[in-house]
Amino acid sequence: MKKVKTVIIGMGRMGKTRYEAMKRHGGYDVVGICDANTKNLAGYLEPIFTDWKECIEKCDIDAVIVCTYNIVIPDIVCYAIKKGYAVFSEKPPGRNLSDALRMKKAYLNSPNKILKFGFNHRYHNSVIEAKALLDSKILGDIVCARGVYGKAGTLSFQNEWRNNKTISGGGIMLDQGIHMLDLMYYFMGRFTNIQSSVDQLVWKDMPTEDSAFSILRTQDGKVASLHSSAIQWKHKFSLDLICTEGFISLNGLLTSTMSYGEERLTYYCKDLECKTGGLGKPVEHTLCFDSDESWDYEMKEFYDAIENEKPVIQGTIEHAVNLMEMLEGIYK
Amino acid sequence: MLKAYDYAEPVKNKIEIKDSVLFQREKQIAQNFVISNPIKYECHSCPICGSEHTKFIFERWDINYRYCDICKSIFVPVEQETLKKYLELKEIKELKTSKEYQKQASERRNSIWNDLVLWAEYRIFRYLGRNTELNIIDFGNKYEGFIDLFCKSKLIGNYELRNSFLDLKTNHIEQADVILYLNQLQHENDPIYSLSKIRESLLKDGLLILNTRLGSGFDILTLKGGTQDIFPYEHIMLPSKKGLEIILDRAGFELLEITTPGTRDMDIVMKHKERIEDSNFFIKYLIDIADVSTIADFQQFLQKSGLSSFAQVVARKR
């Protein structure tokens, strides 16, 4: 397998996660790692850097993985892509729409058209199954959705970098709710009409929101409600997809901490004649998953784009810009 | 690996999937055949993993079922010619092709078949990326009602029925997108060979959809000889989940999923509760004290944990 020479900028939790996924893949040769905090670089045998520009300049590379704070994502992405490197960046694609558009401009002018953003939820098994179920059309067409993505919060929640608006650009909606918005966009299409209530309901002193309710509509009339919450006081992931001939529910999500519960997909067919069960009790089918390969699938797609000339399917720049545009609608 | 379960509100007076009179007749024919065609040789090695570490688990009509200590499958070592003779038995064919047998099967299994077709449409799309106009070969199917339902589904472009005693004219398919192999493994004495032959009729990356009773299932292991619906030579191969994985691998398939969505383990055990061994205190206690919802929950646990005795498999030709 041909090796893709890669550097990782940002070796916090996500940088380490990507590092492990690249090692498992076997097609990446990590030739440098970079983090402004040297503690994050301890224990690695690869050349280490504290300045991202120096890391990109001094290493002989094919690709750059960006796992930094949101504020520096556009600078690194634009710099690397201008240099002709393939770039993979963590979500969100910057702090706002303007950041995303800046990266799009750099992408369009770049000699190497490989830019992918990490939206790993699309690669979770329950999501892959839900997409197949929807596309198979056995439940008809999706018409509406309800999603809740909630966090427990932490003792120092309001002091985390994610809630420093200058660095992050937004609160729970941008940090975590973006995944739910992305899934709804994936299943239903682009939302063009957005109503929302973005609030600080409990963490009053925080510069960012702790709750965002949104009602979203697509051009063709599909409707979704989304609640992104940092005041759920436990971890929760729940997404209902209502179709013309049935229903799908995604509950729980496999993560390293297992704190979102078992990842399950339940579906049933509309059964107005009560053929499968009693009135209001159609037979439900549930699929459960005991492994999360989302990081591996994502790194494989990026590798295949570089070495096998396959197109980036998920997390394209177009997709990133559309999401940030919808997020801007929610924040308005 | 994918785990799956179905859930329906528990109902009283569930309809049996087999008509008791017809089933008794079928068993009687099988018993008569077994008595007049006893097994001629004793072979104790496991036809799946090849292990010699096998032991007697139960007998039916003087035929010994053996349990493999290594892959946990249950089997009866029957000569191929005896098996062939049984499978081509005129009385069995007449019974199973009779109007009454087919009618009973259609009435009792209609909702199961509807679910199976829906499931196939979903899983085929999941792994092939399409679920319309496919070339499908169906091996050994014996239910006209199912075939009728299946052929009306959007899955079908061309359909061929092979190795069945049903006299249906279908199109010949050289190599299929999908092969159905439903309830056939139970009467194979060399499942690896059979599946590798079937594999030849599948296109590259084509899918095998298989279902079977599992020897590692709850009702079979709890009741052992008390399982009234397991009898020779209709059931001579009851692979465990692990055994099924070995069969598929050695026959040249990549296993995509095994789920055990069986719904009848607890019903079968409760129906034959007097046959549960006295030493099985827990199960006896459970059967005595459990209410309807506990039983339903337990069945759901069996389904989810791969412990039901009915398995559905999707595998891809390597």
PDB file of C-alpha atoms in Angstrom, chain A residues 111-270:
ATOM      1  CA  PRO A 111      -4.014  22.853  -7.768  1.00  0.00           C
ATOM      2  CA  ASN A 112      -5.005  19.851  -5.654  1.00  0.00           C
ATOM      3  CA  LYS A 113      -8.765  19.539  -5.322  1.00  0.00           C
ATOM      4  CA  ILE A 114      -8.827  17.305  -2.266  1.00  0.00           C
ATOM      5  CA  LEU A 115     -10.449  18.892   0.758  1.00  0.00           C
ATOM      6  CA  LYS A 116     -12.540  16.961   3.204  1.00  0.00           C
ATOM      7  CA  PHE A 117     -14.165  17.961   6.480  1.00  0.00           C
ATOM      8  CA  GLY A 118     -14.714  15.498   9.282  1.00  0.00           C
ATOM      9  CA  PHE A 119     -18.370  14.747   9.879  1.00  0.00           C
ATOM     10  CA  ASN A 120     -17.901  11.309  11.332  1.00  0.00           C
ATOM     11  CA  HIS A 121     -21.554  10.844  12.332  1.00  0.00           C
ATOM     12  CA  ARG A 122     -22.363  10.040   8.705  1.00  0.00           C
ATOM     13  CA  TYR A 123     -20.158   7.004   9.069  1.00  0.00           C
ATOM     14  CA  HIS A 124     -21.786   5.648  12.220  1.00  0.00           C
ATOM     15  CA  ASN A 125     -23.388   2.281  11.583  1.00  0.00           C
ATOM     16  CA  SER A 126     -26.882   3.389  12.568  1.00  0.00           C
ATOM     17  CA  VAL A 127     -26.624   6.340  10.184  1.00  0.00           C
ATOM     18  CA  ILE A 128     -25.329   4.175   7.333  1.00  0.00           C
ATOM     19  CA  GLU A 129     -28.261   1.815   7.928  1.00  0.00           C
ATOM     20  CA  ALA A 130     -30.783   4.660   8.124  1.00  0.00           C
ATOM     21  CA  LYS A 131     -29.515   6.112   4.867  1.00  0.00           C
ATOM     22  CA  ALA A 132     -29.808   2.701   3.171  1.00  0.00           C
ATOM     23  CA  LEU A 133     -33.295   2.270   4.576  1.00  0.00           C
ATOM     24  CA  LEU A 134     -34.379   5.675   3.285  1.00  0.00           C
ATOM     25  CA  ASP A 135     -32.753   5.206  -0.110  1.00  0.00           C
ATOM     26  CA  SER A 136     -34.251   1.729  -0.483  1.00  0.00           C
ATOM     27  CA  LYS A 137     -37.646   3.465  -0.412  1.00  0.00           C
ATOM     28  CA  ILE A 138     -39.294   0.629   1.470  1.00  0.00           C
ATOM     29  CA  LEU A 139     -40.603   3.191   3.948  1.00  0.00           C
ATOM     30  CA  GLY A 140     -41.554   5.693   1.252  1.00  0.00           C
ATOM     31  CA  ASP A 141     -40.235   9.238   1.358  1.00  0.00           C
ATOM     32  CA  ILE A 142     -39.008  11.119   4.386  1.00  0.00           C
ATOM     33  CA  VAL A 143     -41.274  14.047   5.270  1.00  0.00           C
ATOM     34  CA  CYS A 144     -40.139  15.212   8.678  1.00  0.00           C
ATOM     35  CA  ALA A 145     -37.623  14.651  11.453  1.00  0.00           C
ATOM     36  CA  ARG A 146     -37.084  15.321  15.144  1.00  0.00           C
ATOM     37  CA  GLY A 147     -33.617  15.405  16.596  1.00  0.00           C
ATOM     38  CA  VAL A 148     -32.180  15.935  20.076  1.00  0.00           C
ATOM     39  CA  TYR A 149     -28.472  16.036  20.730  1.00  0.00           C
ATOM     40  CA  GLY A 150     -27.751  16.775  24.342  1.00  0.00           C
ATOM     41  CA  LYS A 151     -24.745  17.028  26.590  1.00  0.00           C
ATOM     42  CA  ALA A 152     -24.430  16.649  30.327  1.00  0.00           C
ATOM     43  CA  GLY A 153     -22.194  19.678  30.747  1.00  0.00           C
ATOM     44  CA  THR A 154     -19.179  19.673  33.048  1.00  0.00           C
ATOM     45  CA  LEU A 155     -18.094  21.465  36.215  1.00  0.00           C
ATOM     46  CA  SER A 156     -15.972  23.853  34.167  1.00  0.00           C
ATOM     47  CA  PHE A 157     -18.222  23.926  31.127  1.00  0.00           C
ATOM     48  CA  GLN A 158     -18.445  27.676  30.815  1.00  0.00           C
ATOM     49  CA  ASN A 159     -14.663  27.981  30.875  1.00  0.00           C
ATOM     50  CA  GLU A 160     -13.988  25.460  28.113  1.00  0.00           C
ATOM     51  CA  TRP A 161     -12.499  26.758  24.852  1.00  0.00           C
ATOM     52  CA  ARG A 162     -15.641  25.600  23.054  1.00  0.00           C
ATOM     53  CA  ASN A 163     -17.542  28.321  24.874  1.00  0.00           C
ATOM     54  CA  ASN A 164     -15.019  31.051  24.196  1.00  0.00           C
ATOM     55  CA  LYS A 165     -16.793  32.717  21.306  1.00  0.00           C
ATOM     56  CA  THR A 166     -13.637  34.300  19.901  1.00  0.00           C
ATOM     57  CA  ILE A 167     -11.974  30.923  19.547  1.00  0.00           C
ATOM     58  CA  SER A 168     -14.949  28.713  18.741  1.00  0.00           C
ATOM     59  CA  GLY A 169     -17.424  31.035  17.045  1.00  0.00           C
ATOM     60  CA  GLY A 170     -20.458  29.588  18.786  1.00  0.00           C
ATOM     61  CA  GLY A 171     -21.731  27.328  21.550  1.00  0.00           C
ATOM     62  CA  ILE A 172     -23.303  23.911  21.744  1.00  0.00           C
ATOM     63  CA  MET A 173     -25.067  24.295  18.393  1.00  0.00           C
ATOM     64  CA  LEU A 174     -21.836  24.881  16.504  1.00  0.00           C
ATOM     65  CA  ASP A 175     -19.843  22.368  18.486  1.00  0.00           C
ATOM     66  CA  GLN A 176     -22.243  19.432  18.693  1.00  0.00           C
ATOM     67  CA  GLY A 177     -25.582  20.433  17.173  1.00  0.00           C
ATOM     68  CA  ILE A 178     -23.795  20.778  13.831  1.00  0.00           C
ATOM     69  CA  HIS A 179     -23.642  16.968  13.665  1.00  0.00           C
ATOM     70  CA  MET A 180     -27.405  16.671  14.058  1.00  0.00           C
ATOM     71  CA  LEU A 181     -27.951  19.457  11.528  1.00  0.00           C
ATOM     72  CA  ASP A 182     -25.583  17.649   9.171  1.00  0.00           C
ATOM     73  CA  LEU A 183     -27.500  14.380   9.522  1.00  0.00           C
ATOM     74  CA  MET A 184     -30.797  16.104   8.858  1.00  0.00           C
ATOM     75  CA  TYR A 185     -29.251  17.780   5.819  1.00  0.00           C
ATOM     76  CA  TYR A 186     -27.913  14.375   4.708  1.00  0.00           C
ATOM     77  CA  PHE A 187     -31.305  12.697   5.015  1.00  0.00           C
ATOM     78  CA  MET A 188     -33.613  15.523   3.943  1.00  0.00           C
ATOM     79  CA  GLY A 189     -31.699  18.034   1.867  1.00  0.00           C
ATOM     80  CA  ARG A 190     -30.845  21.673   2.370  1.00  0.00           C
ATOM     81  CA  PHE A 191     -32.990  23.756   4.712  1.00  0.00           C
ATOM     82  CA  THR A 192     -33.954  27.100   3.291  1.00  0.00           C
ATOM     83  CA  ASN A 193     -36.401  28.345   5.897  1.00  0.00           C
ATOM     84  CA  ILE A 194     -35.164  28.443   9.471  1.00  0.00           C
ATOM     85  CA  GLN A 195     -36.727  29.590  12.727  1.00  0.00           C
ATOM     86  CA  SER A 196     -34.839  29.251  15.950  1.00  0.00           C
ATOM     87  CA  SER A 197     -34.450  30.136  19.577  1.00  0.00           C
ATOM     88  CA  VAL A 198     -30.812  30.272  20.651  1.00  0.00           C
ATOM     89  CA  ASP A 199     -30.510  30.860  24.373  1.00  0.00           C
ATOM     90  CA  GLN A 200     -28.484  30.839  27.531  1.00  0.00           C
ATOM     91  CA  LEU A 201     -31.081  29.161  29.697  1.00  0.00           C
ATOM     92  CA  VAL A 202     -28.886  27.972  32.565  1.00  0.00           C
ATOM     93  CA  TRP A 203     -25.248  28.924  31.926  1.00  0.00           C
ATOM     94  CA  LYS A 204     -26.150  32.607  31.993  1.00  0.00           C
ATOM     95  CA  ASP A 205     -22.615  33.943  32.233  1.00  0.00           C
ATOM     96  CA  MET A 206     -21.377  32.102  29.198  1.00  0.00           C
ATOM     97  CA  PRO A 207     -20.807  34.078  25.980  1.00  0.00           C
ATOM     98  CA  THR A 208     -22.270  31.226  23.943  1.00  0.00           C
ATOM     99  CA  GLU A 209     -25.617  29.433  23.907  1.00  0.00           C
ATOM    100  CA  ASP A 210     -26.423  26.385  26.027  1.00  0.00           C
ATOM    101  CA  SER A 211     -29.583  25.572  24.087  1.00  0.00           C
ATOM    102  CA  ALA A 212     -30.699  25.981  20.494  1.00  0.00           C
ATOM    103  CA  PHE A 213     -34.125  25.010  19.229  1.00  0.00           C
ATOM    104  CA  SER A 214     -34.687  25.137  15.491  1.00  0.00           C
ATOM    105  CA  ILE A 215     -37.533  24.489  13.099  1.00  0.00           C
ATOM    106  CA  LEU A 216     -36.132  23.880   9.664  1.00  0.00           C
ATOM    107  CA  ARG A 217     -37.846  23.584   6.284  1.00  0.00           C
ATOM    108  CA  THR A 218     -36.544  22.452   2.935  1.00  0.00           C
ATOM    109  CA  GLN A 219     -37.597  24.024  -0.342  1.00  0.00           C
ATOM    110  CA  ASP A 220     -39.837  21.013  -1.063  1.00  0.00           C
ATOM    111  CA  GLY A 221     -41.655  21.227   2.271  1.00  0.00           C
ATOM    112  CA  LYS A 222     -39.881  18.716   4.523  1.00  0.00           C
ATOM    113  CA  VAL A 223     -39.794  19.848   8.151  1.00  0.00           C
ATOM    114  CA  ALA A 224     -37.365  19.148  10.981  1.00  0.00           C
ATOM    115  CA  SER A 225     -37.067  20.153  14.601  1.00  0.00           C
ATOM    116  CA  LEU A 226     -33.694  20.148  16.245  1.00  0.00           C
ATOM    117  CA  HIS A 227     -32.732  20.723  19.845  1.00  0.00           C
ATOM    118  CA  SER A 228     -29.062  21.091  20.571  1.00  0.00           C
ATOM    119  CA  SER A 229     -28.563  21.223  24.305  1.00  0.00           C
ATOM    120  CA  ALA A 230     -25.806  21.577  26.855  1.00  0.00           C
ATOM    121  CA  ILE A 231     -28.389  21.345  29.603  1.00  0.00           C
ATOM    122  CA  GLN A 232     -29.605  17.814  29.059  1.00  0.00           C
ATOM    123  CA  TRP A 233     -27.588  16.853  32.188  1.00  0.00           C
ATOM    124  CA  LYS A 234     -26.765  13.555  30.573  1.00  0.00           C
ATOM    125  CA  HIS A 235     -25.601  12.546  27.149  1.00  0.00           C
ATOM    126  CA  LYS A 236     -28.376  11.950  24.684  1.00  0.00           C
ATOM    127  CA  PHE A 237     -28.660  11.305  20.971  1.00  0.00           C
ATOM    128  CA  SER A 238     -32.063  10.780  19.415  1.00  0.00           C
ATOM    129  CA  LEU A 239     -33.239  11.246  15.843  1.00  0.00           C
ATOM    130  CA  ASP A 240     -36.673  10.284  14.530  1.00  0.00           C
ATOM    131  CA  LEU A 241     -37.270  10.162  10.792  1.00  0.00           C
ATOM    132  CA  ILE A 242     -40.896  10.064   9.707  1.00  0.00           C
ATOM    133  CA  CYS A 243     -41.603   8.692   6.258  1.00  0.00           C
ATOM    134  CA  THR A 244     -44.744   8.353   4.180  1.00  0.00           C
ATOM    135  CA  GLU A 245     -44.838   4.573   4.752  1.00  0.00           C
ATOM    136  CA  GLY A 246     -43.027   4.096   8.035  1.00  0.00           C
ATOM    137  CA  PHE A 247     -40.761   5.391  10.724  1.00  0.00           C
ATOM    138  CA  ILE A 248     -37.099   5.204  11.705  1.00  0.00           C
ATOM    139  CA  SER A 249     -35.627   6.052  15.061  1.00  0.00           C
ATOM    140  CA  LEU A 250     -31.938   6.373  15.852  1.00  0.00           C
ATOM    141  CA  ASN A 251     -31.143   6.246  19.528  1.00  0.00           C
ATOM    142  CA  GLY A 252     -27.827   6.286  21.295  1.00  0.00           C
ATOM    143  CA  LEU A 253     -24.451   6.594  19.678  1.00  0.00           C
ATOM    144  CA  LEU A 254     -21.332   4.550  20.215  1.00  0.00           C
ATOM    145  CA  THR A 255     -18.501   6.723  21.438  1.00  0.00           C
ATOM    146  CA  SER A 256     -15.309   5.938  23.313  1.00  0.00           C
ATOM    147  CA  THR A 257     -16.987   6.763  26.616  1.00  0.00           C
ATOM    148  CA  MET A 258     -20.168   4.790  25.786  1.00  0.00           C
ATOM    149  CA  SER A 259     -22.025   7.611  27.490  1.00  0.00           C
ATOM    150  CA  TYR A 260     -24.622   8.120  24.741  1.00  0.00           C
ATOM    151  CA  GLY A 261     -25.932   4.595  25.224  1.00  0.00           C
ATOM    152  CA  GLU A 262     -26.144   1.646  22.907  1.00  0.00           C
ATOM    153  CA  GLU A 263     -26.387   2.660  19.246  1.00  0.00           C
ATOM    154  CA  ARG A 264     -29.692   1.429  17.849  1.00  0.00           C
ATOM    155  CA  LEU A 265     -31.858   1.872  14.819  1.00  0.00           C
ATOM    156  CA  THR A 266     -35.519   0.933  15.091  1.00  0.00           C
ATOM    157  CA  TYR A 267     -37.925   0.984  12.191  1.00  0.00           C
ATOM    158  CA  TYR A 268     -41.440  -0.060  11.456  1.00  0.00           C
ATOM    159  CA  CYS A 269     -43.830   0.096   8.535  1.00  0.00           C
ATOM    160  CA  LYS A 270     -47.094   1.974   8.548  1.00  0.00           C
TER     161      LYS A 270
END
